[in-house]
CSV table of C-alpha atoms in Angstrom, one decimal:
chain,number,residue,atom,x,y,z
A,21,MET,CA,182.2,302.6,42.4
A,22,TYR,CA,182.7,299.0,43.3
A,23,VAL,CA,186.1,299.0,41.3
A,24,ALA,CA,187.2,302.1,43.3
A,25,GLY,CA,186.4,300.4,46.5
A,26,ALA,CA,188.3,297.3,45.6
A,27,TYR,CA,191.3,299.2,44.3
A,28,HIS,CA,191.6,301.3,47.5
A,29,TYR,CA,191.3,298.1,49.6
A,30,VAL,CA,194.1,296.4,47.7
A,31,ALA,CA,196.2,299.6,47.9
A,32,SER,CA,195.8,299.4,51.8
A,33,LEU,CA,197.2,295.9,51.9
A,34,LEU,CA,200.4,297.0,50.3
A,35,PRO,CA,203.3,298.7,51.9
A,36,GLN,CA,203.1,302.6,51.4
A,37,GLY,CA,205.3,303.8,48.5
A,38,SER,CA,206.5,300.2,47.6
A,39,PRO,CA,207.0,299.1,44.1
A,40,GLN,CA,203.9,296.9,44.3
A,41,GLN,CA,201.8,299.9,45.4
A,42,LYS,CA,203.2,302.0,42.6
A,43,ALA,CA,202.6,299.3,40.0
A,44,LEU,CA,198.9,299.1,41.4
A,45,ILE,CA,198.5,302.8,40.8
A,46,GLU,CA,199.8,302.7,37.3
A,47,ALA,CA,197.4,299.7,36.4
A,48,GLN,CA,194.5,301.8,37.8
A,49,ALA,CA,195.5,304.7,35.6
A,50,ARG,CA,195.5,302.4,32.6
A,51,TYR,CA,192.1,301.2,33.6
A,52,TYR,CA,190.7,304.6,33.6
A,53,ASP,CA,192.2,305.5,30.3
A,54,GLU,CA,190.7,302.2,28.8
A,55,ARG,CA,187.3,303.0,30.4
A,56,ASP,CA,187.3,306.6,29.0
A,57,ALA,CA,188.1,305.3,25.6
A,58,CYS,CA,184.7,303.5,25.7
A,59,GLY,CA,183.0,307.0,25.5
A,60,GLN,CA,179.2,306.4,25.8
A,61,ASP,CA,179.3,302.7,25.0
A,62,LEU,CA,177.8,301.1,28.1
A,63,LYS,CA,178.6,297.7,27.1
A,64,CYS,CA,182.3,298.6,26.7
A,65,ILE,CA,182.3,300.4,30.1
A,66,LEU,CA,180.7,297.4,31.8
A,67,ARG,CA,183.3,295.1,30.2
A,68,VAL,CA,186.3,297.1,31.2
A,69,GLU,CA,184.9,297.5,34.8
A,70,LYS,CA,184.3,293.8,35.1
A,71,GLU,CA,187.8,292.9,33.9
A,72,ARG,CA,189.4,295.3,36.3
A,73,HIS,CA,187.3,294.3,39.2
A,74,GLN,CA,188.3,290.6,38.6
A,75,GLN,CA,192.0,291.6,38.5
A,76,LEU,CA,191.6,293.4,41.8
A,77,HIS,CA,190.0,290.5,43.5
A,78,ARG,CA,192.7,288.2,42.4
A,79,GLN,CA,195.2,290.6,43.9
A,80,ARG,CA,193.3,290.7,47.1
A,81,ASP,CA,193.0,287.0,47.4
A,82,ALA,CA,196.7,286.6,47.0
A,83,LEU,CA,197.5,289.3,49.6
A,84,GLU,CA,195.0,288.0,52.0
A,85,GLN,CA,196.3,284.4,51.6
A,86,PRO,CA,196.9,283.2,55.2
A,87,LEU,CA,200.3,282.0,56.3
A,88,PRO,CA,200.3,278.1,56.2
A,89,VAL,CA,201.2,277.8,60.0
A,90,LYS,CA,200.2,274.0,60.1
A,91,ALA,CA,202.7,273.3,57.3
A,92,ILE,CA,205.4,275.4,59.0
A,93,VAL,CA,204.9,273.4,62.2
A,94,ARG,CA,204.8,270.0,60.4
A,95,VAL,CA,208.1,270.5,58.4
A,96,SER,CA,209.9,272.0,61.3
A,97,GLN,CA,208.7,269.9,64.3
A,98,GLY,CA,211.3,268.0,66.2
A,99,TRP,CA,214.1,270.3,65.2
A,100,THR,CA,216.1,272.5,67.7
A,101,THR,CA,218.4,275.3,66.7
A,102,PRO,CA,222.1,275.2,67.7
A,103,GLU,CA,221.1,277.5,70.8
A,104,GLY,CA,218.8,274.7,72.1
A,105,GLU,CA,215.5,276.2,71.2
A,106,SER,CA,212.7,274.6,69.3
A,107,LEU,CA,213.0,275.5,65.7
A,108,THR,CA,209.2,275.7,65.3
A,109,GLN,CA,208.9,278.2,68.3
A,110,ARG,CA,211.8,280.3,66.9
A,111,LEU,CA,210.1,280.6,63.5
A,112,LEU,CA,206.7,281.3,64.8
A,113,GLU,CA,207.9,283.9,67.3
A,114,GLY,CA,209.3,285.9,64.4
A,115,LEU,CA,206.1,285.7,62.5
A,116,GLY,CA,203.8,286.8,65.3
A,117,LEU,CA,203.3,290.4,64.6
A,118,GLN,CA,200.4,291.2,62.2
A,119,PRO,CA,200.1,292.2,59.4
A,120,LEU,CA,203.2,290.6,58.1
A,121,PRO,CA,205.2,292.3,55.3
A,122,ARG,CA,204.7,290.2,52.1
A,123,VAL,CA,206.0,290.4,48.6
A,124,THR,CA,204.9,288.5,45.5
A,125,LEU,CA,207.8,287.8,43.1
A,126,ASP,CA,207.5,287.7,39.2
A,127,ASP,CA,207.7,284.0,39.3
A,128,GLY,CA,204.7,283.8,41.6
A,129,ARG,CA,206.5,282.9,44.7
A,130,SER,CA,205.7,284.9,47.8
A,131,VAL,CA,208.2,285.9,50.6
A,132,VAL,CA,206.6,286.6,54.1
A,133,TRP,CA,208.8,287.8,57.0
A,134,GLY,CA,208.6,289.4,60.5
A,135,PHE,CA,210.5,289.7,63.7
A,136,VAL,CA,210.4,288.7,67.4
A,137,PRO,CA,208.4,291.3,69.3
A,138,HIS,CA,210.9,293.7,70.9
A,139,ALA,CA,213.8,292.1,69.2
A,140,ALA,CA,214.0,293.2,65.6
A,141,ILE,CA,217.3,291.6,65.2
A,142,LEU,CA,215.6,288.1,65.5
A,143,GLN,CA,213.9,287.6,62.2
A,144,SER,CA,211.9,284.7,60.5
A,145,MET,CA,211.1,284.5,56.8
A,146,VAL,CA,209.1,282.0,54.7
A,147,VAL,CA,209.1,281.6,50.9
A,148,LEU,CA,206.0,280.1,49.5
A,149,SER,CA,205.4,278.5,46.1
A,150,PRO,CA,202.8,280.1,43.8
A,151,LYS,CA,200.4,277.4,45.4
A,152,ALA,CA,201.2,278.6,48.9
A,153,GLN,CA,203.3,275.6,49.7
A,154,VAL,CA,206.3,276.1,52.0
A,155,GLU,CA,209.5,276.1,50.0
A,156,ALA,CA,211.9,277.5,52.7
A,157,LEU,CA,212.0,278.6,56.2
A,158,VAL,CA,214.6,281.2,57.2
A,159,THR,CA,216.0,282.5,60.6
A,160,ALA,CA,218.1,285.6,60.6
A,161,ASP,CA,219.9,286.8,63.8
A,162,ASP,CA,221.7,290.1,64.1
A,163,VAL,CA,221.3,290.9,60.4
A,164,TYR,CA,218.8,293.7,60.6
A,165,MET,CA,220.5,297.0,60.3
A,166,GLY,CA,223.9,295.4,60.4
A,167,GLU,CA,225.0,296.7,57.0
A,168,GLY,CA,225.7,293.1,55.9
A,169,LYS,CA,228.8,292.8,58.1
A,170,SER,CA,227.4,290.6,60.9
A,171,GLY,CA,224.9,288.0,61.9
A,172,ASN,CA,224.0,284.5,60.8
A,173,VAL,CA,221.3,283.1,58.5
A,174,ARG,CA,219.9,279.6,58.3
A,175,VAL,CA,217.8,278.4,55.4
A,176,TYR,CA,215.7,275.4,56.2
A,177,LEU,CA,214.5,273.4,53.0
A,178,PRO,CA,211.6,271.0,53.6
A,179,ASP,CA,212.8,268.6,51.1
A,180,GLY,CA,216.3,269.9,50.2
A,181,GLN,CA,215.2,270.9,46.8
A,182,ASN,CA,214.9,274.3,44.9
A,183,ARG,CA,218.3,275.5,46.5
A,184,ASP,CA,219.3,277.3,43.4
A,185,GLN,CA,216.0,279.2,43.3
A,186,ILE,CA,215.6,280.0,46.8
A,187,LEU,CA,219.1,281.2,47.9
A,188,PRO,CA,219.0,284.3,45.4
A,189,ILE,CA,215.8,285.3,47.1
A,190,VAL,CA,217.3,285.0,50.6
A,191,GLN,CA,220.3,287.0,49.4
A,192,SER,CA,218.1,289.9,48.2
A,193,TRP,CA,216.0,289.7,51.4
A,194,VAL,CA,219.1,289.7,53.7
A,195,ALA,CA,220.6,292.6,51.9
A,196,ALA,CA,217.4,294.5,52.3
A,197,SER,CA,217.2,293.8,55.9
A,198,ALA,CA,220.8,294.7,56.6
A,199,ALA,CA,219.9,298.1,55.1
A,200,GLY,CA,216.8,298.4,57.1
A,201,PHE,CA,214.4,297.7,54.3
A,202,ASN,CA,212.6,300.3,52.2
A,203,VAL,CA,215.7,300.8,49.9
A,204,ASP,CA,215.4,303.2,47.0
A,205,CYS,CA,217.8,301.8,44.3
A,206,ARG,CA,217.9,305.3,42.6
A,207,LYS,CA,219.5,306.8,45.6
A,208,ASP,CA,221.5,303.8,46.9
A,209,GLN,CA,222.7,301.8,44.0
A,210,ALA,CA,225.6,300.2,46.1
A,211,VAL,CA,222.9,298.3,48.3
A,212,CYS,CA,221.0,297.1,45.3
A,213,ARG,CA,224.1,295.9,43.3
A,214,PRO,CA,224.3,292.0,43.6
A,215,VAL,CA,227.4,291.2,45.8
A,216,PRO,CA,228.3,288.0,47.8
A,217,LEU,CA,227.0,288.2,51.2
A,218,LYS,CA,229.4,288.7,54.2
A,219,VAL,CA,226.8,287.3,56.5
A,220,ALA,CA,227.2,283.4,57.2
A,221,VAL,CA,224.5,281.6,55.4
A,222,GLU,CA,223.8,277.8,56.3
A,223,ILE,CA,221.5,275.4,54.4
A,224,VAL,CA,219.6,272.8,56.4
A,225,ASN,CA,217.8,270.0,54.7
A,226,LEU,CA,214.8,269.3,56.9
A,227,SER,CA,214.6,265.7,55.4
A,228,CYS,CA,217.9,265.0,57.1
A,229,LYS,CA,217.2,262.1,59.7
A,230,ALA,CA,219.5,263.4,62.2
A,231,LYS,CA,217.3,266.4,62.8
A,232,SER,CA,220.3,268.3,64.1
A,233,VAL,CA,221.3,271.6,62.6
A,234,ARG,CA,224.9,271.0,63.5
A,235,ALA,CA,224.9,267.6,61.8
A,236,CYS,CA,222.8,268.6,58.7
A,237,ALA,CA,223.9,272.1,57.9
A,238,GLN,CA,225.9,273.0,54.8
A,239,ARG,CA,227.5,276.3,54.0
A,240,ALA,CA,225.8,278.2,51.2
A,241,PRO,CA,228.0,278.9,48.1
A,242,SER,CA,229.4,282.6,48.2
A,243,THR,CA,228.7,283.2,44.7
A,244,LEU,CA,224.9,283.2,43.7
A,245,THR,CA,222.7,284.2,40.7
A,246,PRO,CA,221.4,287.7,41.2
A,247,GLY,CA,218.0,287.6,43.1
A,248,PRO,CA,214.9,290.0,43.0
A,249,SER,CA,215.4,293.6,43.5
A,250,VAL,CA,216.3,294.6,47.0
A,251,ALA,CA,213.7,297.5,46.6
A,252,LEU,CA,210.9,295.0,46.7
A,253,PHE,CA,211.3,294.3,50.4
A,254,THR,CA,209.6,297.0,52.3
A,255,GLN,CA,208.0,297.2,55.7
């Protein structure tokens, strides 16, 4: 029973009908098959149950990992947006509604995002390393439900590194946001096909001494390596 309880709890932390939840269901079905194959062998049953319970606890710990707010504040402090707003305030306002959607990618990175209350077109997104370190902070204005034809996106890199790994992730997330998230690639292949974004994307190195977006921003390249599936980003 303790495996069943852990399974249902992890399932509740995942977006309903998401690829991650479907993968969890498939893994649980494999667990039942493996346990049934033990027959009446009690040691075998206990071993299989223990392994599955540990797997579910690791998933739970990853999903419950708190957003590193202090790190976000530290790397963004002192910066202002071109609109004259505190970058820290803009980022945190977009991450204020809980629970925040979260996706763990194949490489172990996590993507967490949200929007400003009562203003879904003002979004914030964070890319975390497998060790929960901030690798990128993103603000997106007028992108949500915009079909990729309008808006602007700024990608803030704490040390200016990992650009080539981060931008494809941002590209997929922006495409998902423009489509309203919850994309089914079997029904909407055009949205899932990697194409250069029409949305303006700027890269800002947060180690830039000027601490000015206008002075430090660079235009992102239009041609990017394909990123993770758009279908992963659900809310």
